[in-house]
mmCIF file of C-alpha atoms in Angstrom:
data_model
loop_
_atom_site.group_PDB
_atom_site.id
_atom_site.type_symbol
_atom_site.label_atom_id
_atom_site.label_comp_id
_atom_site.label_asym_id
_atom_site.label_seq_id
_atom_site.Cartn_x
_atom_site.Cartn_y
_atom_site.Cartn_z
ATOM 1 C CA MET A 647 -7.198 15.677 13.621
ATOM 2 C CA THR A 648 -9.871 13.526 15.278
ATOM 3 C CA GLN A 649 -9.500 9.805 15.991
ATOM 4 C CA THR A 650 -12.097 9.147 13.310
ATOM 5 C CA GLN A 651 -10.091 11.086 10.725
ATOM 6 C CA LYS A 652 -6.988 9.140 11.673
ATOM 7 C CA LEU A 653 -8.763 5.863 11.055
ATOM 8 C CA LEU A 654 -10.087 6.977 7.688
ATOM 9 C CA ILE A 655 -6.664 8.087 6.493
ATOM 10 C CA ALA A 656 -5.030 4.910 7.701
ATOM 11 C CA ILE A 657 -7.180 2.652 5.588
ATOM 12 C CA GLY A 658 -7.593 5.038 2.679
ATOM 13 C CA ILE A 659 -11.367 5.021 2.752
ATOM 14 C CA LEU A 660 -14.232 7.187 4.021
ATOM 15 C CA ALA A 661 -17.985 7.071 4.328
ATOM 16 C CA GLY A 662 -19.827 5.384 1.505
ATOM 17 C CA THR A 663 -22.619 2.969 0.819
ATOM 18 C CA GLY A 664 -20.558 0.313 -0.908
ATOM 19 C CA ILE A 665 -21.927 -2.415 -3.120
ATOM 20 C CA ALA A 666 -23.090 -5.159 -0.789
ATOM 21 C CA ALA A 667 -24.615 -7.873 -2.945
ATOM 22 C CA ASN A 668 -27.865 -6.264 -4.042
ATOM 23 C CA ARG A 669 -29.418 -9.607 -4.912
ATOM 24 C CA PHE A 670 -29.886 -10.248 -1.191
ATOM 25 C CA ALA A 671 -32.706 -8.285 0.354
ATOM 26 C CA PRO A 672 -32.358 -8.087 4.129
ATOM 27 C CA ALA A 673 -35.408 -8.474 6.249
ATOM 28 C CA GLY A 674 -36.651 -5.338 7.959
ATOM 29 C CA THR A 675 -34.089 -3.669 10.183
ATOM 30 C CA GLY A 676 -35.767 -0.334 10.660
ATOM 31 C CA ASP A 677 -36.837 -0.750 14.279
ATOM 32 C CA ARG A 678 -33.451 -1.964 15.510
ATOM 33 C CA GLY A 679 -31.617 0.595 13.397
ATOM 34 C CA GLU A 680 -33.712 3.375 14.850
ATOM 35 C CA ALA A 681 -33.060 2.036 18.333
ATOM 36 C CA CYS A 682 -29.305 2.131 17.750
ATOM 37 C CA ARG A 683 -29.495 5.734 16.545
ATOM 38 C CA ARG A 684 -30.659 6.754 20.005
ATOM 39 C CA PHE A 685 -27.104 6.123 21.202
ATOM 40 C CA VAL A 686 -23.947 8.051 20.323
ATOM 41 C CA ASN A 687 -20.307 7.244 19.614
ATOM 42 C CA GLU A 688 -19.083 3.858 20.886
ATOM 43 C CA ALA A 689 -22.465 2.933 22.357
ATOM 44 C CA ARG A 690 -24.096 3.371 18.959
ATOM 45 C CA ARG A 691 -21.399 1.351 17.194
ATOM 46 C CA THR A 692 -21.717 -1.410 19.800
ATOM 47 C CA CYS A 693 -25.455 -1.509 19.194
ATOM 48 C CA TYR A 694 -24.935 -1.791 15.451
ATOM 49 C CA SER A 695 -22.310 -4.511 15.929
ATOM 50 C CA GLN A 696 -24.819 -6.502 17.963
ATOM 51 C CA LEU A 697 -27.505 -5.960 15.339
ATOM 52 C CA LEU A 698 -25.237 -7.127 12.517
ATOM 53 C CA SER A 699 -24.073 -10.122 14.525
ATOM 54 C CA GLU A 700 -27.682 -11.077 15.142
ATOM 55 C CA ARG A 701 -28.468 -10.793 11.424
ATOM 56 C CA LEU A 702 -25.525 -13.041 10.617
ATOM 57 C CA ARG A 703 -26.591 -15.679 13.139
ATOM 58 C CA GLN A 704 -30.211 -15.702 12.028
ATOM 59 C CA HIS A 705 -29.991 -15.114 8.278
ATOM 60 C CA GLY A 706 -26.402 -15.677 7.141
ATOM 61 C CA VAL A 707 -23.479 -13.634 5.870
ATOM 62 C CA ALA A 708 -25.074 -12.215 2.724
ATOM 63 C CA ASP A 709 -28.049 -10.873 4.659
ATOM 64 C CA ALA A 710 -25.789 -9.347 7.317
ATOM 65 C CA VAL A 711 -23.687 -7.573 4.675
ATOM 66 C CA ALA A 712 -26.799 -6.361 2.871
ATOM 67 C CA THR A 713 -28.095 -5.096 6.218
ATOM 68 C CA LEU A 714 -24.844 -3.199 6.714
ATOM 69 C CA ASP A 715 -25.267 -1.686 3.254
ATOM 70 C CA LYS A 716 -28.767 -0.533 4.163
ATOM 71 C CA LEU A 717 -27.688 0.908 7.501
ATOM 72 C CA ALA A 718 -24.719 2.714 5.944
ATOM 73 C CA ALA A 719 -27.023 4.382 3.441
ATOM 74 C CA THR A 720 -29.118 5.894 6.233
ATOM 75 C CA ASP A 721 -26.640 6.550 9.048
ATOM 76 C CA ALA A 722 -23.403 8.444 8.502
ATOM 77 C CA ASP A 723 -21.907 6.889 11.625
ATOM 78 C CA VAL A 724 -22.306 3.405 10.148
ATOM 79 C CA ALA A 725 -20.959 4.555 6.807
ATOM 80 C CA GLU A 726 -17.960 6.083 8.527
ATOM 81 C CA HIS A 727 -17.023 2.704 10.020
ATOM 82 C CA ALA A 728 -18.405 0.471 7.280
ATOM 83 C CA HIS A 729 -15.111 -1.206 6.350
ATOM 84 C CA GLU A 730 -14.476 -2.158 9.959
ATOM 85 C CA PHE A 731 -18.038 -3.417 10.508
ATOM 86 C CA ALA A 732 -17.670 -5.543 7.374
ATOM 87 C CA HIS A 733 -14.289 -6.773 8.596
ATOM 88 C CA GLY A 734 -15.888 -7.843 11.855
ATOM 89 C CA LEU A 735 -18.626 -9.718 10.004
ATOM 90 C CA GLY A 736 -15.968 -11.669 8.131
ATOM 91 C CA ILE A 737 -14.287 -12.644 11.390
ATOM 92 C CA GLU A 738 -17.551 -13.887 12.864
ATOM 93 C CA ALA A 739 -18.562 -15.620 9.624
ATOM 94 C CA TYR A 740 -15.404 -17.724 9.611
ATOM 95 C CA GLY A 741 -16.179 -18.800 13.160
ATOM 96 C CA ARG A 742 -19.436 -20.251 11.858
ATOM 97 C CA SER A 743 -18.132 -21.792 8.653
ATOM 98 C CA THR A 744 -14.567 -22.469 7.535
ATOM 99 C CA ASP A 745 -15.650 -22.665 3.870
ATOM 100 C CA ILE A 746 -13.656 -19.655 2.674
ATOM 101 C CA VAL A 747 -14.818 -19.826 -0.957
ATOM 102 C CA ALA A 748 -18.514 -19.802 -0.050
ATOM 103 C CA THR A 749 -18.054 -17.090 2.565
ATOM 104 C CA PHE A 750 -16.106 -14.901 0.133
ATOM 105 C CA ALA A 751 -19.027 -15.124 -2.293
ATOM 106 C CA ALA A 752 -21.507 -14.181 0.427
ATOM 107 C CA CYS A 753 -19.332 -11.294 1.630
ATOM 108 C CA GLY A 754 -19.473 -9.473 -1.710
ATOM 109 C CA ASP A 755 -17.219 -6.649 -2.866
ATOM 110 C CA GLY A 756 -18.515 -3.779 -0.757
ATOM 111 C CA PHE A 757 -16.658 -1.522 1.638
ATOM 112 C CA SER A 758 -13.229 -2.287 0.171
ATOM 113 C CA SER A 759 -13.892 -6.015 0.676
ATOM 114 C CA GLY A 760 -13.704 -5.645 4.450
ATOM 115 C CA CYS A 761 -15.753 -8.800 5.040
ATOM 116 C CA ARG A 762 -13.324 -10.891 2.986
ATOM 117 C CA HIS A 763 -10.343 -9.451 4.827
ATOM 118 C CA GLY A 764 -11.975 -10.444 8.105
ATOM 119 C CA VAL A 765 -12.426 -14.025 6.905
ATOM 120 C CA ILE A 766 -8.716 -14.387 6.156
ATOM 121 C CA GLN A 767 -7.783 -12.700 9.428
ATOM 122 C CA ALA A 768 -9.954 -15.191 11.308
ATOM 123 C CA TYR A 769 -8.346 -18.079 9.438
ATOM 124 C CA PHE A 770 -4.923 -17.104 10.752
ATOM 125 C CA GLU A 771 -6.235 -16.441 14.247
ATOM 126 C CA SER A 772 -7.432 -20.051 14.269
ATOM 127 C CA ARG A 773 -3.910 -21.389 13.642
ATOM 128 C CA GLU A 774 -1.277 -22.181 16.227
ATOM 129 C CA LYS A 775 1.464 -21.934 13.612
ATOM 130 C CA VAL A 776 1.792 -21.139 9.928
ATOM 131 C CA THR A 777 3.552 -23.367 7.415
ATOM 132 C CA GLN A 778 4.653 -22.692 3.861
ATOM 133 C CA PRO A 779 2.242 -25.265 2.353
ATOM 134 C CA GLU A 780 -0.673 -23.682 4.241
ATOM 135 C CA VAL A 781 0.241 -20.207 3.043
ATOM 136 C CA GLU A 782 0.546 -21.395 -0.551
ATOM 137 C CA ALA A 783 -2.719 -23.338 -0.461
ATOM 138 C CA LEU A 784 -4.959 -20.746 1.186
ATOM 139 C CA CYS A 785 -5.741 -18.656 -1.889
ATOM 140 C CA GLN A 786 -5.384 -21.380 -4.543
ATOM 141 C CA PRO A 787 -9.187 -21.750 -4.934
ATOM 142 C CA PHE A 788 -9.239 -18.232 -6.422
ATOM 143 C CA LYS A 789 -6.690 -19.019 -9.139
ATOM 144 C CA SER A 790 -8.932 -21.040 -11.431
ATOM 145 C CA PRO A 791 -8.604 -20.404 -15.202
ATOM 146 C CA GLY A 792 -10.626 -17.414 -16.323
ATOM 147 C CA ALA A 793 -11.077 -16.025 -12.831
ATOM 148 C CA SER A 794 -10.467 -12.334 -12.247
ATOM 149 C CA ARG A 795 -7.713 -11.241 -9.927
ATOM 150 C CA TRP A 796 -10.042 -9.089 -7.866
ATOM 151 C CA VAL A 797 -11.111 -11.785 -5.421
ATOM 152 C CA LEU A 798 -7.630 -13.349 -5.431
ATOM 153 C CA PHE A 799 -6.213 -9.989 -4.396
ATOM 154 C CA GLN A 800 -8.629 -9.756 -1.484
ATOM 155 C CA CYS A 801 -7.418 -13.176 -0.311
ATOM 156 C CA VAL A 802 -3.667 -12.546 -0.469
ATOM 157 C CA HIS A 803 -4.029 -8.959 0.759
ATOM 158 C CA GLY A 804 -6.124 -10.249 3.652
ATOM 159 C CA MET A 805 -3.340 -12.731 4.326
ATOM 160 C CA GLY A 806 -1.026 -9.820 5.103
ATOM 161 C CA HIS A 807 -3.573 -8.411 7.555
ATOM 162 C CA GLY A 808 -4.050 -11.793 9.187
ATOM 163 C CA LEU A 809 -0.371 -12.616 9.566
ATOM 164 C CA THR A 810 0.342 -9.218 11.099
ATOM 165 C CA MET A 811 -2.418 -9.648 13.654
ATOM 166 C CA LEU A 812 -1.389 -13.249 14.322
ATOM 167 C CA TYR A 813 2.063 -12.050 15.351
ATOM 168 C CA ALA A 814 0.753 -9.237 17.564
ATOM 169 C CA HIS A 815 1.702 -6.645 14.941
ATOM 170 C CA ASP A 816 5.310 -7.738 14.663
ATOM 171 C CA LEU A 817 5.467 -6.402 11.107
ATOM 172 C CA PRO A 818 8.877 -7.811 10.081
ATOM 173 C CA ARG A 819 7.787 -11.296 11.151
ATOM 174 C CA ALA A 820 4.579 -11.047 9.115
ATOM 175 C CA LEU A 821 6.512 -9.877 6.061
ATOM 176 C CA THR A 822 8.833 -12.857 6.401
ATOM 177 C CA ASP A 823 5.823 -15.170 6.239
ATOM 178 C CA CYS A 824 4.555 -13.330 3.155
ATOM 179 C CA ASP A 825 7.908 -14.261 1.622
ATOM 180 C CA MET A 826 6.805 -17.909 1.722
ATOM 181 C CA LEU A 827 4.478 -17.219 -1.219
ATOM 182 C CA SER A 828 6.129 -18.350 -4.444
ATOM 183 C CA ASP A 829 4.311 -15.937 -6.764
ATOM 184 C CA GLY A 830 5.679 -12.395 -6.859
ATOM 185 C CA TRP A 831 2.270 -10.738 -7.319
ATOM 186 C CA ASP A 832 0.924 -12.691 -4.367
ATOM 187 C CA ARG A 833 3.873 -11.637 -2.219
ATOM 188 C CA GLU A 834 3.426 -7.951 -3.062
ATOM 189 C CA SER A 835 -0.283 -8.154 -2.259
ATOM 190 C CA CYS A 836 0.491 -9.847 1.057
ATOM 191 C CA TYR A 837 3.112 -7.205 1.881
ATOM 192 C CA GLY A 838 0.513 -4.509 1.216
ATOM 193 C CA GLY A 839 -1.951 -6.057 3.637
ATOM 194 C CA ALA A 840 0.742 -6.335 6.298
ATOM 195 C CA PHE A 841 1.749 -2.680 6.019
ATOM 196 C CA MET A 842 -1.893 -1.589 5.984
ATOM 197 C CA GLU A 843 -2.673 -3.579 9.117
ATOM 198 C CA SER A 844 0.358 -2.092 10.856
ATOM 199 C CA VAL A 845 -0.831 1.434 10.066
ATOM 200 C CA ILE A 846 -4.421 0.750 11.106
ATOM 201 C CA ASN A 847 -3.347 -0.727 14.419
ATOM 202 C CA ALA A 848 -0.982 2.168 15.132
ATOM 203 C CA THR A 849 -3.473 4.905 14.324
ATOM 204 C CA ALA A 850 -6.808 3.368 15.382
ATOM 205 C CA PRO A 851 -6.235 0.301 17.564
ATOM 206 C CA HIS A 852 -9.817 0.218 18.802
ATOM 207 C CA HIS A 853 -11.636 -0.102 15.503
ATOM 208 C CA PRO A 854 -14.449 -2.707 15.483
ATOM 209 C CA ALA A 855 -12.475 -5.420 13.680
ATOM 210 C CA THR A 856 -9.727 -5.343 16.282
ATOM 211 C CA MET A 857 -12.234 -5.439 19.119
ATOM 212 C CA LEU A 858 -14.016 -8.423 17.604
ATOM 213 C CA ALA A 859 -10.699 -10.174 17.100
ATOM 214 C CA ALA A 860 -9.817 -9.558 20.731
ATOM 215 C CA GLN A 861 -13.015 -11.332 21.737
ATOM 216 C CA SER A 862 -12.219 -14.447 19.679
ATOM 217 C CA HIS A 863 -11.125 -17.662 21.359
ATOM 218 C CA HIS A 864 -7.656 -17.634 19.849
ATOM 219 C CA HIS A 865 -4.954 -15.468 21.363
ATOM 220 C CA MET A 866 -2.444 -13.930 19.018
ATOM 221 C CA MET A 867 1.061 -15.303 19.087
ATOM 222 C CA GLY A 868 3.458 -13.153 21.030
ATOM 223 C CA GLY A 869 5.869 -11.234 18.865
ATOM 224 C CA THR A 870 8.595 -8.685 19.166
ATOM 225 C CA THR A 871 7.252 -5.219 19.902
ATOM 226 C CA PHE A 872 7.639 -3.287 16.665
ATOM 227 C CA LYS A 873 7.527 0.505 16.511
ATOM 228 C CA ALA A 874 5.040 1.216 13.723
ATOM 229 C CA MET A 875 5.682 4.963 13.424
ATOM 230 C CA ASP A 876 8.424 7.432 14.295
ATOM 231 C CA PRO A 877 7.363 11.077 14.749
ATOM 232 C CA ALA A 878 10.917 12.157 13.939
ATOM 233 C CA ASP A 879 10.948 10.378 10.566
ATOM 234 C CA PRO A 880 7.921 10.649 8.237
ATOM 235 C CA LEU A 881 9.474 7.996 5.963
ATOM 236 C CA TYR A 882 9.630 5.368 8.743
ATOM 237 C CA PRO A 883 9.170 2.361 8.679
ATOM 238 C CA CYS A 884 10.026 2.405 4.976
ATOM 239 C CA SER A 885 13.373 3.968 5.842
ATOM 240 C CA ILE A 886 14.463 0.782 7.635
ATOM 241 C CA MET A 887 12.917 -1.816 5.315
ATOM 242 C CA ALA A 888 14.715 -4.151 2.923
ATOM 243 C CA GLU A 889 14.513 -3.214 -0.747
ATOM 244 C CA ARG A 890 11.977 -5.938 -1.587
ATOM 245 C CA TYR A 891 9.439 -4.401 0.799
ATOM 246 C CA LEU A 892 9.760 -0.775 -0.293
ATOM 247 C CA ASP A 893 7.085 -0.696 -2.980
ATOM 248 C CA ALA A 894 4.416 -2.050 -0.635
ATOM 249 C CA CYS A 895 5.636 0.118 2.234
ATOM 250 C CA TYR A 896 5.476 3.374 0.304
ATOM 251 C CA GLN A 897 2.014 2.429 -0.950
ATOM 252 C CA MET A 898 0.864 3.037 2.647
ATOM 253 C CA GLN A 899 3.354 5.641 3.822
ATOM 254 C CA THR A 900 1.270 8.781 3.402
ATOM 255 C CA SER A 901 -1.249 7.289 5.832
ATOM 256 C CA VAL A 902 1.565 7.424 8.390
ATOM 257 C CA MET A 903 2.569 10.948 7.343
ATOM 258 C CA LEU A 904 -0.958 12.313 7.530
ATOM 259 C CA ASN A 905 -1.415 10.834 10.969
ATOM 260 C CA LEU A 906 1.774 12.469 12.179
ATOM 261 C CA ASN A 907 1.139 15.874 10.573
ATOM 262 C CA HIS A 908 -2.569 16.059 11.495
ATOM 263 C CA GLY A 909 -3.858 15.781 7.947
ATOM 264 C CA ASN A 910 -1.615 18.280 6.162
ATOM 265 C CA ILE A 911 -1.640 17.051 2.563
ATOM 266 C CA GLY A 912 0.846 19.673 1.378
ATOM 267 C CA ASP A 913 3.315 18.611 4.047
ATOM 268 C CA ALA A 914 2.858 14.961 3.095
ATOM 269 C CA ALA A 915 3.619 15.850 -0.520
ATOM 270 C CA LYS A 916 6.859 17.510 0.592
ATOM 271 C CA SER A 917 7.769 14.405 2.588
ATOM 272 C CA CYS A 918 7.167 12.228 -0.470
ATOM 273 C CA GLU A 919 9.652 14.380 -2.375
ATOM 274 C CA ARG A 920 12.295 13.216 0.121
ATOM 275 C CA ALA A 921 11.620 9.526 -0.554
ATOM 276 C CA PRO A 922 14.225 7.580 -2.568
ATOM 277 C CA LEU A 923 13.918 8.424 -6.253
ATOM 278 C CA ARG A 924 12.792 4.956 -7.361
ATOM 279 C CA VAL A 925 9.839 4.797 -4.971
ATOM 280 C CA ARG A 926 8.924 8.491 -5.008
ATOM 281 C CA PRO A 927 6.093 7.987 -7.517
ATOM 282 C CA ILE A 928 4.714 5.200 -5.318
ATOM 283 C CA CYS A 929 4.607 7.599 -2.372
ATOM 284 C CA PHE A 930 2.534 10.003 -4.463
ATOM 285 C CA GLN A 931 0.258 7.136 -5.471
ATOM 286 C CA SER A 932 -0.292 6.583 -1.756
ATOM 287 C CA LEU A 933 -1.117 10.266 -1.389
ATOM 288 C CA GLY A 934 -3.681 10.030 -4.172
ATOM 289 C CA ARG A 935 -5.390 7.160 -2.412
ATOM 290 C CA ASP A 936 -5.509 9.016 0.892
ATOM 291 C CA ILE A 937 -6.825 12.148 -0.787
ATOM 292 C CA THR A 938 -9.943 10.218 -1.791
ATOM 293 C CA SER A 939 -10.604 9.749 1.928
ATOM 294 C CA TYR A 940 -10.628 13.496 2.485
ATOM 295 C CA THR A 941 -12.957 14.116 -0.441
ATOM 296 C CA SER A 942 -15.430 11.281 0.179
ATOM 297 C CA ARG A 943 -14.346 10.118 -3.278
ATOM 298 C CA ASP A 944 -15.648 13.256 -4.988
ATOM 299 C CA PRO A 945 -13.866 13.395 -8.394
ATOM 300 C CA GLN A 946 -13.511 17.181 -8.611
ATOM 301 C CA LYS A 947 -12.302 17.634 -5.038
ATOM 302 C CA THR A 948 -9.886 14.747 -5.502
ATOM 303 C CA ALA A 949 -8.410 16.354 -8.610
ATOM 304 C CA ASP A 950 -8.078 19.673 -6.794
ATOM 305 C CA LEU A 951 -6.165 18.129 -3.894
ATOM 306 C CA CYS A 952 -3.879 16.167 -6.223
ATOM 307 C CA HIS A 953 -2.837 19.573 -7.557
ATOM 308 C CA THR A 954 -1.240 20.157 -4.152
ATOM 309 C CA ALA A 955 1.573 17.932 -5.401
ATOM 310 C CA ALA A 956 4.289 19.447 -7.551
ATOM 311 C CA GLU A 957 3.474 19.080 -11.247
ATOM 312 C CA PRO A 958 5.953 16.254 -11.974
ATOM 313 C CA TYR A 959 4.265 14.076 -9.340
ATOM 314 C CA ARG A 960 0.621 14.740 -10.189
ATOM 315 C CA PRO A 961 0.340 11.805 -12.608
ATOM 316 C CA ALA A 962 1.309 9.469 -9.762
ATOM 317 C CA CYS A 963 -1.301 11.113 -7.536
ATOM 318 C CA TYR A 964 -3.929 10.554 -10.229
ATOM 319 C CA PHE A 965 -2.781 6.942 -10.511
ATOM 320 C CA GLY A 966 -3.334 6.281 -6.805
ATOM 321 C CA ALA A 967 -6.584 8.216 -6.650
ATOM 322 C CA VAL A 968 -8.277 6.490 -9.572
ATOM 323 C CA LYS A 969 -7.382 3.051 -8.247
ATOM 324 C CA ALA A 970 -8.857 3.963 -4.863
ATOM 325 C CA LEU A 971 -12.050 5.176 -6.527
ATOM 326 C CA VAL A 972 -12.472 1.755 -8.126
ATOM 327 C CA ASP A 973 -11.396 -0.226 -5.082
ATOM 328 C CA TRP A 974 -14.045 1.178 -2.770
ATOM 329 C CA THR A 975 -17.016 -0.172 -4.735
ATOM 330 C CA ALA A 976 -15.483 -2.408 -7.437
ATOM 331 C CA THR A 977 -17.213 -0.155 -9.986
ATOM 332 C CA THR A 978 -15.771 2.388 -12.419
ATOM 333 C CA GLY A 979 -18.211 5.298 -12.629
ATOM 334 C CA ALA A 980 -16.419 7.708 -10.288
ATOM 335 C CA ALA A 981 -13.059 6.683 -11.741
ATOM 336 C CA PHE A 982 -14.069 7.567 -15.302
ATOM 337 C CA ALA A 983 -15.447 10.899 -14.076
ATOM 338 C CA PHE A 984 -12.150 11.617 -12.333
ATOM 339 C CA CYS A 985 -9.985 10.750 -15.336
ATOM 340 C CA GLN A 986 -12.161 12.923 -17.547
ATOM 341 C CA LEU A 987 -11.406 15.894 -15.294
ATOM 342 C CA VAL A 988 -7.633 15.476 -15.705
ATOM 343 C CA ALA A 989 -7.664 14.111 -19.259
ATOM 344 C CA SER A 990 -6.168 17.258 -20.799
ATOM 345 C CA GLU A 991 -3.251 17.338 -18.356
ATOM 346 C CA ALA A 992 0.072 15.556 -18.708
ATOM 347 C CA GLY A 993 -1.160 12.935 -16.273
ATOM 348 C CA GLY A 994 -4.344 12.170 -18.197
ATOM 349 C CA PRO A 995 -3.022 9.052 -19.974
ATOM 350 C CA THR A 996 -1.587 7.801 -16.672
ATOM 351 C CA CYS A 997 -5.025 8.077 -15.096
ATOM 352 C CA TYR A 998 -6.663 6.057 -17.850
ATOM 353 C CA HIS A 999 -3.859 3.490 -17.845
ATOM 354 C CA ALA A 1000 -4.322 2.964 -14.093
ATOM 355 C CA LEU A 1001 -8.073 2.687 -14.601
ATOM 356 C CA GLY A 1002 -7.401 0.047 -17.245
ATOM 357 C CA GLU A 1003 -5.308 -1.913 -14.772
ATOM 358 C CA GLU A 1004 -8.206 -1.895 -12.330
ATOM 359 C CA ILE A 1005 -10.593 -3.019 -15.054
ATOM 360 C CA ALA A 1006 -8.257 -5.923 -15.824
ATOM 361 C CA THR A 1007 -8.381 -6.921 -12.172
ATOM 362 C CA LEU A 1008 -12.174 -6.774 -12.099
ATOM 363 C CA LEU A 1009 -12.905 -8.464 -15.427
ATOM 364 C CA ALA A 1010 -11.328 -11.624 -16.799
ATOM 365 C CA SER A 1011 -12.396 -11.435 -20.455
ATOM 366 C CA LEU A 1012 -10.881 -9.075 -23.025
ATOM 367 C CA PRO A 1013 -14.237 -8.157 -24.624
ATOM 368 C CA GLU A 1014 -15.623 -7.058 -21.258
ATOM 369 C CA ARG A 1015 -12.535 -4.966 -20.603
ATOM 370 C CA GLU A 1016 -12.805 -3.298 -23.994
ATOM 371 C CA VAL A 1017 -16.432 -2.386 -23.416
ATOM 372 C CA GLN A 1018 -15.370 -0.619 -20.233
ATOM 373 C CA CYS A 1019 -12.447 1.192 -21.866
ATOM 374 C CA LEU A 1020 -14.659 2.494 -24.669
ATOM 375 C CA ARG A 1021 -16.400 4.595 -22.027
ATOM 376 C CA ALA A 1022 -13.334 6.857 -22.115
ATOM 377 C CA GLN A 1023 -14.541 8.015 -25.576
ATOM 378 C CA GLU A 1024 -11.496 10.072 -26.596
ATOM 379 C CA PRO A 1025 -9.148 7.940 -28.760
ATOM 380 C CA GLN A 1026 -6.021 8.659 -26.692
ATOM 381 C CA ALA A 1027 -7.860 7.901 -23.460
ATOM 382 C CA VAL A 1028 -9.341 4.682 -24.859
ATOM 383 C CA MET A 1029 -5.889 3.556 -25.998
ATOM 384 C CA ALA A 1030 -4.334 4.267 -22.576
ATOM 385 C CA CYS A 1031 -7.142 2.346 -20.876
ATOM 386 C CA ARG A 1032 -6.725 -0.584 -23.264
ATOM 387 C CA LEU A 1033 -3.006 -0.715 -22.604
ATOM 388 C CA GLY A 1034 -3.613 -0.798 -18.864
ATOM 389 C CA ALA A 1035 -6.297 -3.447 -19.248
ATOM 390 C CA GLY A 1036 -4.154 -5.654 -21.479
ATOM 391 C CA VAL A 1037 -6.522 -5.295 -24.434
ATOM 392 C CA PRO A 1038 -4.736 -5.347 -27.824
ATOM 393 C CA VAL A 1039 -4.987 -1.861 -29.301
ATOM 394 C CA SER A 1040 -5.762 -3.334 -32.713
ATOM 395 C CA ARG A 1041 -9.080 -4.716 -31.549
#
């Protein structure tokens, strides 16, 4: 498996054009983009990083993200590293303005919210220490009445990334700081970001976001060297974690497995079957997410690879896959297409229920959620979606 494949598996995403805020039209980038395409590999990515940084300096965050969207649509190499480029833009944006709310809005939802994750990472890199009041206050602006949880999730998930990098990838120390959050949902989201950052750093330590962070003025706090993976144990580090961290850990564990077994999805499925019974479905959810990386989020190919799992675990695979299909673009088209493919199977209702949960995260109002769920058309599918979205079935 190539280094590029390892990176894609680790973060559960692959090439795509994302949904950078379309209302911002970047000024012409054709000449510079063409110039960058004359290079290959790291030289090309360095050229693009410089181009995006220049756009940010001259025209602001929204224009830089829209430029990235345009470049990703025309160059597979940019698309392949789009999340990391976006992450790097977020880091640089925070260095220019510490207004997190405004920068989050300018970043947009595209590329699995990589820009927003970079903003939160940069916030923590700017600190000399972290206190409980600071941790609690950071994401409070995204908890206003009527707000969706989508942007809030990006903040607290990004917190996990940022804390892990702050402590030089001492994962247990970062998790302990996530514990300072009083809300259980916030803690779980922070845990997830911490485990994801640990996997990314272990499998692709030279991705653009890490390189940009290394160039920042703040040096990460020294931490205990933590072994992120163990080739002898495909369930590590989950196998050594406290119970409260297991759900978040197993949500990322197949990224570790697939790195160790060179992309063998069938072998990863067998490893998930050896996970503790309570978290076994979560492991298969992780597998579903990673499968979408292999298929470039193609619904039919994703369904086919989920069938690699033993039949009792396929619903969990569908659950993870459909959530990943929504997460990449914050839209539901591919997710509905996927659920329609598996609707007649035992896992069909699970797929629509998971899709409903994603809709509830994206949309705050019940009428908007119902409009989305009605796209499922079949009564049983609509009901499962409504249940996941928290829409009363009597509506």
